[in-house]
């Protein structure tokens, strides 16, 4: 099977202006994912896991290296150098991202947020409404919250909404940054069920998991990162 993503020599540093210091968050990262695989990244806090996902989604501009993504629309495209316009298209239609920290849009209801996500993919209102209800029900988001603003939601509620928003798109490639971190066991199980369902539908996933034990039976391979470098790649 073909690689949907091939990362070669990825590096990213940050300048800490107040300390007049440069820190290398990640260095010389190589990673590949075949279409349909589910890959886990593990490692200590601060080791550079989120930085890798942010470079792929291009919230961070990589400093060095290439991120080859095999796009339906553009063919092979290097996400390290793609234009902002291309990235906007890919984020809308092909690449999904559930962030570790939740920034929610102000004054948009939970229902609207999920619905917008579906409409962006080109579905009509009616389909969007049906799929939204299905997804919010799946994550057992309290019905009273559906039409309120997520700014006041609890951490776990925001997280469930965020996951619902990303998953409802059924993206080709889904990036998950600790999607189960602040969830109780029942909610974790629901995330796992959806991951399984997306896998069956052919979505490729790259996920950071604090507790990979929970996902081990779904995961094809694991990359372990230490101080910005991959140490081992384990096949299950
Ligand atoms: N925007 C930024 N500006 C400055 N330093 C940053 C920035 N983003 C990340 N870093 C630094 O890069 C390193 C890697 O951070 P990263 O967020 O990738 O770690 P992580 O492995 O995801 O950690 P955690 O498990 O705590 O989420 C850390 O030392 C962090 O302080
Ligand atoms: Mg992180």
XYZ file of N, CA and C and ligand atoms in Angstrom:
740
model
N 0.844 -1.213 0.000
C 0.000 0.000 0.000
C 0.876 1.259 0.000
N 0.344 2.291 -0.565
C 1.118 3.523 -0.709
C 1.138 4.325 0.595
N 2.203 5.109 0.791
C 2.236 6.002 1.953
C 1.312 7.188 1.711
N 0.481 7.483 2.686
C -0.338 8.698 2.587
C 0.482 9.878 3.120
N 1.439 9.571 4.025
C 2.277 10.611 4.611
C 3.707 10.094 4.770
N 4.683 10.886 4.291
C 6.096 10.551 4.508
C 6.820 11.785 4.991
N 7.322 11.718 6.205
C 8.046 12.845 6.784
C 9.529 12.523 6.769
N 10.313 13.471 6.274
C 11.764 13.251 6.189
C 12.509 14.434 6.807
N 13.299 14.140 7.818
C 14.193 15.146 8.408
C 13.508 16.374 8.973
N 12.336 16.176 9.550
C 11.584 17.329 10.060
C 12.247 17.926 11.312
N 12.373 19.254 11.308
C 12.957 19.943 12.460
C 12.196 21.233 12.740
N 12.163 21.594 14.012
C 11.527 22.857 14.405
C 12.161 23.382 15.695
N 12.601 24.621 15.642
C 13.156 25.264 16.846
C 12.291 26.446 17.234
N 12.418 26.842 18.459
C 11.740 28.046 18.924
C 12.758 28.965 19.582
N 12.543 30.259 19.375
C 13.411 31.232 20.034
C 12.692 31.734 21.274
N 13.343 31.597 22.392
C 12.786 32.145 23.618
C 13.419 33.516 23.809
N 12.673 34.545 23.381
C 13.256 35.893 23.323
C 13.677 36.412 24.688
N 12.870 36.104 25.689
C 13.195 36.635 27.017
C 14.493 36.036 27.567
N 14.810 34.805 27.105
C 16.045 34.169 27.577
C 17.145 34.269 26.536
N 16.783 34.814 25.360
C 17.734 34.922 24.263
C 18.321 33.543 23.922
N 17.427 32.574 23.833
C 17.856 31.185 23.681
C 17.022 30.488 22.612
N 17.643 29.550 21.906
C 16.932 28.737 20.917
C 16.753 27.340 21.479
N 15.537 26.816 21.368
C 15.398 25.412 21.756
C 14.928 24.604 20.561
N 15.504 23.429 20.402
C 15.107 22.539 19.321
C 13.991 21.651 19.838
N 12.784 21.906 19.369
C 11.651 21.112 19.842
C 11.691 19.718 19.222
N 11.950 19.657 17.911
C 12.115 18.360 17.237
C 13.272 18.462 16.259
N 13.917 17.337 16.009
C 15.074 17.325 15.137
C 15.143 16.014 14.364
N 15.294 16.139 13.027
C 15.534 14.957 12.219
C 14.491 13.853 12.402
N 13.233 14.250 12.361
C 12.147 13.283 12.520
C 11.792 12.662 11.167
N 11.806 11.341 11.107
C 11.334 10.603 9.935
C 10.123 9.787 10.368
N 9.099 9.825 9.548
C 7.900 9.064 9.897
C 7.138 8.759 8.628
N 6.584 7.580 8.529
C 5.714 7.318 7.383
C 4.440 6.626 7.846
N 3.381 6.847 7.115
C 2.113 6.184 7.397
C 1.535 5.671 6.089
N 1.163 4.419 6.103
C 0.499 3.866 4.923
C -0.988 4.176 5.017
N -1.613 4.213 3.856
C -3.041 4.491 3.819
C -3.790 3.456 4.687
N -4.669 3.973 5.551
C -5.487 3.097 6.387
C -4.854 2.688 7.707
N -3.600 3.092 7.935
C -2.942 2.716 9.191
C -3.389 3.620 10.345
N -3.187 3.109 11.538
C -3.412 3.890 12.749
C -2.101 3.856 13.542
N -1.435 5.015 13.597
C -0.107 5.112 14.188
C -0.159 5.921 15.480
N 0.522 5.437 16.494
C 0.563 6.146 17.771
C 1.918 6.792 18.008
N 1.915 7.977 18.613
C 3.163 8.614 19.058
C 3.097 8.714 20.581
N 4.150 8.243 21.228
C 4.211 8.342 22.681
C 5.509 9.052 23.078
N 5.582 9.497 24.301
C 6.787 10.172 24.789
C 6.435 11.099 25.934
N 7.474 11.504 26.650
C 7.269 12.341 27.829
C 6.748 13.730 27.467
N 6.230 14.418 28.455
C 5.772 15.788 28.277
C 6.950 16.662 27.841
N 6.715 17.456 26.786
C 7.767 18.363 26.316
C 8.727 17.733 25.314
N 8.481 16.471 24.935
C 9.423 15.786 24.046
C 9.237 16.176 22.574
N 8.131 16.830 22.245
C 7.956 17.317 20.883
C 6.815 16.685 20.100
N 5.965 15.943 20.777
C 4.871 15.223 20.097
C 3.902 16.171 19.394
N 3.390 17.146 20.148
C 2.414 18.066 19.556
C 3.034 18.883 18.428
N 4.325 19.203 18.578
C 5.006 19.985 17.537
C 4.958 19.263 16.195
N 5.100 17.933 16.207
C 5.024 17.168 14.955
C 3.642 17.332 14.314
N 2.592 17.152 15.114
C 1.234 17.269 14.552
C 0.970 18.692 14.064
N 1.458 19.677 14.817
C 1.234 21.071 14.411
C 1.971 21.403 13.122
N 3.119 20.774 12.901
C 3.836 20.980 11.636
C 3.048 20.363 10.474
N 2.458 19.185 10.714
C 1.687 18.536 9.645
C 0.463 19.392 9.299
N -0.222 19.868 10.329
C -1.430 20.679 10.101
C -1.057 22.114 9.741
N 0.210 22.391 9.869
C 0.829 23.678 9.530
C 0.364 24.828 10.408
N 0.046 24.507 11.675
C -0.138 25.584 12.643
C 1.253 26.117 12.959
N 2.275 25.238 12.836
C 3.674 25.657 12.911
C 4.295 25.490 11.542
N 5.081 26.451 11.130
C 5.833 26.340 9.887
C 7.124 25.567 10.181
N 7.285 24.405 9.539
C 8.493 23.623 9.804
C 9.744 24.422 9.440
N 10.832 24.114 10.141
C 12.078 24.834 9.903
C 12.913 24.103 8.849
N 12.833 22.782 8.899
C 13.621 21.984 7.975
C 12.877 20.673 7.724
N 13.152 20.058 6.568
C 12.560 18.759 6.282
C 11.342 18.853 5.387
N 10.827 17.698 5.018
C 9.684 17.628 4.105
C 8.574 16.785 4.718
N 7.337 17.171 4.405
C 6.164 16.420 4.851
C 5.343 16.102 3.599
N 5.606 14.959 2.999
C 4.884 14.614 1.772
C 3.557 13.978 2.094
N 2.496 14.633 1.624
C 1.145 14.117 1.828
C 0.556 13.812 0.463
N -0.038 12.650 0.351
C -0.613 12.245 -0.929
C -2.073 12.681 -0.997
N -2.306 13.852 -1.552
C -3.632 14.464 -1.549
C -4.511 13.961 -2.693
N -5.801 13.850 -2.434
C -6.754 13.486 -3.482
C -6.838 14.610 -4.512
N -6.827 15.834 -3.990
C -7.015 17.004 -4.834
C -5.724 17.409 -5.570
N -4.604 17.411 -4.842
C -3.363 17.963 -5.398
C -2.321 16.919 -5.787
N -2.563 15.644 -5.450
C -1.513 14.642 -5.632
C -0.470 14.822 -4.545
N 0.769 14.325 -4.734
C 1.779 14.484 -3.687
C 2.081 15.967 -3.453
N 1.960 16.396 -2.209
C 2.183 17.811 -1.892
C 2.993 17.905 -0.595
N 3.991 18.783 -0.611
C 4.831 18.962 0.571
C 4.200 20.001 1.506
N 3.698 19.533 2.638
C 2.970 20.421 3.551
C 3.899 21.439 4.219
N 5.207 21.195 4.120
C 6.155 22.151 4.698
C 6.250 23.407 3.833
N 5.898 23.264 2.554
C 6.040 24.410 1.649
C 4.743 24.746 0.894
N 3.665 24.024 1.183
C 2.391 24.292 0.496
C 1.942 25.727 0.786
N 1.158 26.284 -0.124
C 0.677 27.649 0.108
C -0.424 27.631 1.176
N -0.680 28.790 1.735
C -1.715 28.892 2.755
C -3.074 28.492 2.168
N -3.298 28.875 0.928
C -4.535 28.524 0.231
C -4.730 27.030 0.122
N -3.642 26.331 -0.244
C -3.699 24.866 -0.337
C -3.971 24.259 1.036
N -3.337 24.824 2.057
C -3.540 24.307 3.422
C -4.990 24.509 3.857
N -5.566 25.651 3.532
C -6.956 25.912 3.908
C -7.868 24.868 3.263
N -7.602 24.574 1.981
C -8.404 23.561 1.293
C -8.250 22.201 1.985
N -7.001 21.826 2.261
C -6.734 20.501 2.854
C -7.362 20.380 4.243
N -7.306 21.468 5.038
C -7.910 21.429 6.369
C -9.431 21.301 6.275
N -9.989 21.863 5.240
C -11.449 21.771 5.076
C -11.878 20.400 4.601
N -11.098 19.820 3.685
C -11.588 18.628 2.987
C -10.851 17.330 3.256
N -9.595 17.381 3.659
C -8.845 16.122 3.716
C -8.196 15.806 5.060
N -7.735 16.839 5.767
C -6.972 16.584 6.995
C -7.705 17.149 8.198
N -8.005 16.295 9.159
C -8.680 16.730 10.378
C -7.711 16.762 11.545
N -8.052 17.533 12.562
C -7.144 17.707 13.688
C -7.942 17.925 14.961
N -7.653 17.115 15.951
C -8.245 17.347 17.268
C -7.116 17.817 18.161
N -7.188 19.069 18.605
C -6.066 19.633 19.336
C -6.134 19.261 20.813
N -4.984 19.334 21.456
C -4.856 19.001 22.865
C -5.516 20.090 23.710
N -5.418 21.303 23.218
C -6.008 22.417 23.938
C -7.168 22.927 23.115
N -8.196 23.355 23.825
C -9.419 23.624 23.105
C -9.667 25.100 22.959
N -9.571 25.549 21.714
C -9.969 26.915 21.480
C -11.277 26.866 20.720
N -12.325 27.354 21.335
C -13.633 27.294 20.696
C -14.013 28.672 20.183
N -14.726 28.647 19.081
C -15.151 29.919 18.503
C -16.224 30.552 19.386
N -16.129 31.851 19.576
C -17.128 32.512 20.409
C -18.479 32.628 19.692
N -19.527 32.639 20.475
C -20.883 32.873 19.960
C -21.293 31.987 18.785
N -20.865 30.734 18.810
C -21.398 29.752 17.872
C -21.795 28.557 18.720
N -23.007 28.066 18.542
C -23.471 26.969 19.385
C -22.775 25.674 18.997
N -22.814 24.726 19.921
C -22.205 23.414 19.677
C -22.785 22.794 18.404
N -24.105 22.873 18.268
C -24.774 22.287 17.107
C -24.282 22.935 15.812
N -24.181 24.277 15.840
C -23.727 25.006 14.647
C -22.293 24.626 14.259
N -21.442 24.469 15.284
C -20.038 24.145 15.028
C -19.896 22.813 14.299
N -20.645 21.827 14.760
C -20.568 20.503 14.128
C -21.165 20.576 12.719
N -22.270 21.294 12.614
C -22.953 21.420 11.321
C -22.073 22.097 10.275
N -21.411 23.179 10.691
C -20.503 23.902 9.780
C -19.423 22.986 9.236
N -18.919 22.156 10.141
C -17.872 21.210 9.785
C -18.319 20.302 8.637
N -19.579 19.885 8.684
C -20.105 18.980 7.647
C -20.379 19.754 6.367
N -20.938 20.948 6.509
C -21.271 21.762 5.332
C -20.008 22.131 4.549
N -18.904 22.367 5.299
C -17.612 22.654 4.653
C -17.196 21.559 3.678
N -17.617 20.333 3.979
C -17.269 19.209 3.114
C -18.138 19.169 1.865
N -19.155 20.014 1.794
C -19.991 20.085 0.610
C -21.341 19.399 0.732
N -21.692 18.949 1.949
C -23.004 18.328 2.137
C -24.064 19.410 2.339
N -25.336 19.061 2.056
C -26.371 20.072 2.231
C -26.875 20.104 3.675
N -27.661 21.135 3.966
C -28.191 21.401 5.316
C -28.836 20.174 5.962
N -29.638 19.502 5.159
C -30.441 18.400 5.694
C -29.548 17.261 6.198
N -28.602 16.880 5.350
C -27.643 15.829 5.726
C -26.852 16.282 6.949
N -26.420 17.547 6.920
C -25.613 18.094 8.008
C -26.361 18.017 9.333
N -27.642 18.344 9.301
C -28.454 18.339 10.525
C -28.564 16.916 11.083
N -28.822 15.964 10.193
C -28.967 14.561 10.626
C -27.658 14.031 11.217
N -26.560 14.299 10.510
C -25.253 13.809 10.968
C -24.838 14.468 12.282
N -25.190 15.754 12.429
C -24.863 16.490 13.656
C -25.540 15.844 14.856
N -26.822 15.572 14.709
C -27.585 14.965 15.802
C -26.988 13.602 16.166
N -26.655 12.818 15.132
C -26.067 11.492 15.359
C -24.790 11.594 16.179
N -23.936 12.533 15.770
C -22.631 12.659 16.408
C -22.765 13.177 17.839
N -23.602 14.188 18.050
C -23.762 14.726 19.404
C -24.389 13.686 20.328
N -25.269 12.878 19.769
C -25.859 11.794 20.553
C -24.810 10.743 20.890
N -23.991 10.425 19.908
C -22.967 9.404 20.135
C -22.070 9.787 21.304
N -21.711 11.075 21.369
C -20.809 11.503 22.440
C -21.556 11.877 23.713
N -22.849 11.630 23.709
C -23.679 11.879 24.882
C -23.488 13.273 25.438
N -23.417 14.236 24.522
C -23.368 15.617 24.965
C -24.793 15.981 25.394
N -24.920 16.429 26.608
C -26.206 16.787 27.190
C -27.013 17.655 26.217
N -28.263 17.274 25.961
C -29.072 17.985 24.983
C -29.219 19.479 25.278
N -29.202 19.795 26.560
C -29.314 21.203 26.943
C -28.131 22.022 26.431
N -27.026 21.345 26.142
C -25.815 22.057 25.710
C -25.760 22.269 24.205
N -26.582 21.541 23.470
C -26.475 21.565 22.009
C -26.581 22.967 21.436
N -27.475 23.762 22.019
C -27.672 25.105 21.463
C -27.046 26.194 22.325
N -26.128 25.802 23.189
C -25.409 26.842 23.942
C -23.974 26.970 23.451
N -23.304 28.013 23.944
C -21.944 28.305 23.491
C -20.923 27.483 24.263
N -19.984 26.877 23.551
C -19.022 25.981 24.195
C -18.057 26.665 25.160
N -17.997 27.993 25.131
C -17.054 28.696 26.010
C -17.243 28.299 27.469
N -18.488 27.990 27.833
C -18.764 27.666 29.239
C -18.746 26.160 29.526
N -18.461 25.351 28.507
C -18.451 23.895 28.705
C -17.294 23.479 29.621
N -17.453 22.326 30.233
C -16.346 21.754 31.011
C -15.273 21.246 30.048
N -14.084 20.953 30.567
C -12.992 20.457 29.730
C -13.383 19.226 28.919
N -14.019 18.274 29.591
C -14.425 17.035 28.920
C -15.499 17.271 27.869
N -16.418 18.182 28.146
C -17.477 18.503 27.183
C -16.894 19.169 25.939
N -15.944 20.087 26.160
C -15.282 20.755 25.028
C -14.548 19.724 24.180
N -13.871 18.818 24.863
C -13.102 17.800 24.160
C -14.017 16.928 23.314
N -15.144 16.503 23.894
C -16.077 15.654 23.135
C -16.613 16.403 21.917
N -16.890 17.695 22.098
C -17.380 18.499 20.976
C -16.312 18.602 19.889
N -15.074 18.839 20.322
C -13.960 18.954 19.386
C -13.773 17.679 18.559
N -13.856 16.553 19.235
C -13.708 15.265 18.560
C -14.869 15.056 17.590
N -16.078 15.387 18.045
C -17.259 15.239 17.188
C -17.091 16.056 15.915
N -16.588 17.279 16.072
C -16.392 18.188 14.933
C -15.410 17.648 13.920
N -14.331 17.039 14.413
C -13.311 16.522 13.508
C -13.770 15.220 12.860
N -14.410 14.369 13.645
C -14.749 13.039 13.145
C -15.915 13.040 12.178
N -16.804 13.989 12.343
C -17.998 14.042 11.509
C -17.610 14.284 10.038
N -16.434 14.835 9.832
C -15.964 15.095 8.460
C -15.456 13.853 7.763
N -15.191 12.809 8.548
C -14.559 11.615 8.012
C -13.394 11.993 7.095
N -12.396 12.694 7.678
C -11.264 13.137 6.855
C -10.438 11.944 6.399
N -9.604 12.139 5.379
C -8.723 11.047 4.911
C -7.640 10.790 5.932
N -7.131 11.902 6.505
C -6.071 11.798 7.507
C -6.517 12.561 8.742
N -6.539 11.881 9.866
C -6.989 12.532 11.094
C -5.851 12.550 12.113
N -5.535 13.765 12.596
C -4.479 13.954 13.584
C -5.134 14.125 14.945
N -4.729 13.293 15.897
C -5.369 13.321 17.209
C -4.327 13.614 18.285
N -4.477 14.724 18.976
C -3.523 15.064 20.038
C -4.154 14.770 21.396
N -3.830 13.627 21.942
C -4.370 13.170 23.228
C -5.887 13.323 23.311
N -6.600 12.654 22.418
C -8.044 12.864 22.354
C -8.808 12.287 23.537
N -8.143 11.514 24.372
C -8.877 10.921 25.488
C -8.377 11.401 26.844
N -7.487 12.399 26.815
C -6.781 12.788 28.035
C -7.698 13.119 29.221
N -8.699 13.956 29.007
C -9.487 14.375 30.171
C -10.875 13.738 30.184
N -10.965 12.545 29.601
C -12.281 11.907 29.541
C -12.401 10.756 30.541
N -13.630 10.514 30.983
C -13.869 9.356 31.839
C -13.888 8.090 30.971
N -13.910 6.950 31.618
C -13.782 5.690 30.881
C -14.867 5.469 29.832
N -16.100 5.858 30.171
C -17.197 5.653 29.226
C -16.980 6.500 27.969
N -16.545 7.751 28.153
C -16.305 8.632 27.006
C -15.106 8.149 26.200
N -14.071 7.664 26.896
C -12.903 7.109 26.198
C -13.340 5.979 25.288
N -14.211 5.135 25.819
C -14.697 3.990 25.061
C -15.425 4.448 23.792
N -16.149 5.570 23.917
C -16.890 6.095 22.758
C -15.937 6.620 21.699
N -14.858 7.274 22.141
C -13.853 7.747 21.194
C -13.244 6.550 20.481
N -12.945 5.527 21.254
C -12.349 4.322 20.681
C -13.265 3.678 19.640
N -14.555 3.618 19.966
C -15.533 3.052 19.020
C -15.530 3.811 17.708
N -15.469 5.160 17.822
C -15.487 5.978 16.606
C -14.194 5.824 15.814
N -13.077 5.710 16.523
C -11.800 5.491 15.840
C -11.890 4.192 15.047
N -12.443 3.180 15.670
C -12.606 1.880 15.013
C -13.485 2.001 13.770
N -14.568 2.744 13.926
C -15.503 2.938 12.816
C -14.828 3.683 11.663
N -14.073 4.751 12.007
C -13.372 5.509 10.974
C -12.328 4.637 10.279
N -11.654 3.789 11.056
C -10.665 2.886 10.471
C -11.321 1.975 9.440
N -12.499 1.474 9.793
C -13.222 0.602 8.859
C -13.630 1.334 7.592
N -13.827 2.646 7.726
C -14.197 3.437 6.548
C -12.970 3.913 5.785
N -11.778 3.581 6.298
C -10.559 3.869 5.549
C -9.789 5.110 5.967
N -10.214 5.775 7.046
C -9.473 6.960 7.517
C -8.118 6.539 8.085
N -7.089 7.287 7.721
C -5.756 7.070 8.268
C -5.608 7.966 9.489
N -5.007 7.442 10.561
C -4.924 8.253 11.777
C -3.541 8.251 12.403
N -3.159 9.442 12.862
C -1.904 9.616 13.588
C -2.274 10.241 14.925
N -2.046 9.512 16.007
C -2.520 9.990 17.294
C -1.462 9.988 18.370
N -1.477 11.034 19.199
C -0.627 11.093 20.381
C -1.458 10.539 21.528
N -0.898 9.555 22.208
C -1.640 8.977 23.323
C -0.769 8.874 24.555
N -1.264 9.465 25.607
C -0.578 9.368 26.876
C -0.606 7.910 27.321
N -1.759 7.329 27.106
C -2.005 5.986 27.576
C -2.285 5.108 26.360
N -1.214 4.647 25.729
C -1.392 3.882 24.493
C -1.971 2.500 24.789
N -1.795 2.046 26.011
C -2.352 0.771 26.455
C -3.804 0.636 25.991
N -4.531 1.744 26.169
C -5.956 1.774 25.853
C -6.222 1.565 24.362
N -5.272 1.987 23.514
C -5.472 1.943 22.066
C -4.698 0.803 21.399
N -3.905 0.100 22.197
C -2.948 -0.855 21.626
C -3.569 -1.840 20.645
N -4.751 -2.294 20.944
C -5.375 -3.290 20.062
C -5.791 -2.700 18.718
N -5.858 -1.355 18.625
C -6.210 -0.737 17.340
C -4.978 -0.282 16.568
N -3.911 0.003 17.305
C -2.731 0.652 16.748
C -1.887 -0.313 15.913
N -1.452 0.135 14.722
C -0.604 -0.704 13.881
C 0.861 -0.598 14.280
N 1.301 0.640 14.579
C 2.696 0.872 14.960
C 2.770 2.016 15.940
N 3.898 2.068 16.663
C 4.090 3.146 17.626
C 5.470 3.770 17.413
N 5.502 5.101 17.428
C 6.769 5.827 17.441
C 6.957 6.391 18.833
N 8.123 6.167 19.415
C 8.400 6.734 20.731
C 9.409 7.862 20.572
N 9.067 9.020 21.116
C 9.922 10.194 20.948
C 10.558 10.579 22.278
N 11.859 10.924 22.220
C 12.547 11.431 23.409
C 13.399 12.616 23.032
N 13.165 13.714 23.721
C 13.895 14.954 23.480
C 13.970 15.305 22.004
N 12.818 15.234 21.350
C 12.734 15.695 19.968
C 13.167 14.701 18.915
N 13.602 13.503 19.332
C 14.031 12.507 18.342
C 13.296 11.198 18.546
N 13.033 10.510 17.446
C 12.413 9.201 17.575
C 13.451 8.190 18.008
N 13.113 7.444 19.020
C 14.028 6.398 19.468
C 13.682 5.084 18.810
N 12.438 4.712 18.938
C 12.046 3.406 18.437
C 10.743 3.502 17.668
N 10.614 2.616 16.733
C 9.349 2.452 16.066
C 8.963 0.985 16.266
N 7.873 0.796 16.957
C 7.468 -0.560 17.328
C 6.293 -1.013 16.485
N 6.376 -2.228 16.030
C 5.253 -2.776 15.277
C 4.492 -3.725 16.190
N 3.187 -3.593 16.200
C 2.399 -4.487 17.065
C 1.979 -5.721 16.311
N 5.108 27.982 20.350
C 6.166 27.605 21.091
N 7.058 28.511 21.525
C 8.126 28.132 22.270
N 8.380 26.856 22.612
C 7.517 25.915 22.204
C 6.369 26.224 21.420
N 5.709 25.075 21.158
C 6.413 24.101 21.747
N 7.504 24.586 22.368
C 8.518 23.819 23.112
O 8.897 22.691 22.338
C 9.041 21.542 23.145
C 8.098 20.442 22.657
O 6.761 20.851 22.896
P 5.504 19.964 22.521
O 4.285 20.756 22.797
O 5.686 19.443 21.148
O 5.652 18.753 23.573
P 4.687 17.513 23.838
O 5.519 16.294 23.656
O 3.457 17.633 23.031
O 4.351 17.678 25.399
P 2.975 17.358 26.205
O 2.959 15.853 26.383
O 3.175 18.053 27.504
O 1.836 17.875 25.431
C 8.784 21.984 24.564
O 10.013 22.245 25.187
C 7.977 23.254 24.417
O 8.196 24.134 25.483
Mg 1.459 17.974 23.493
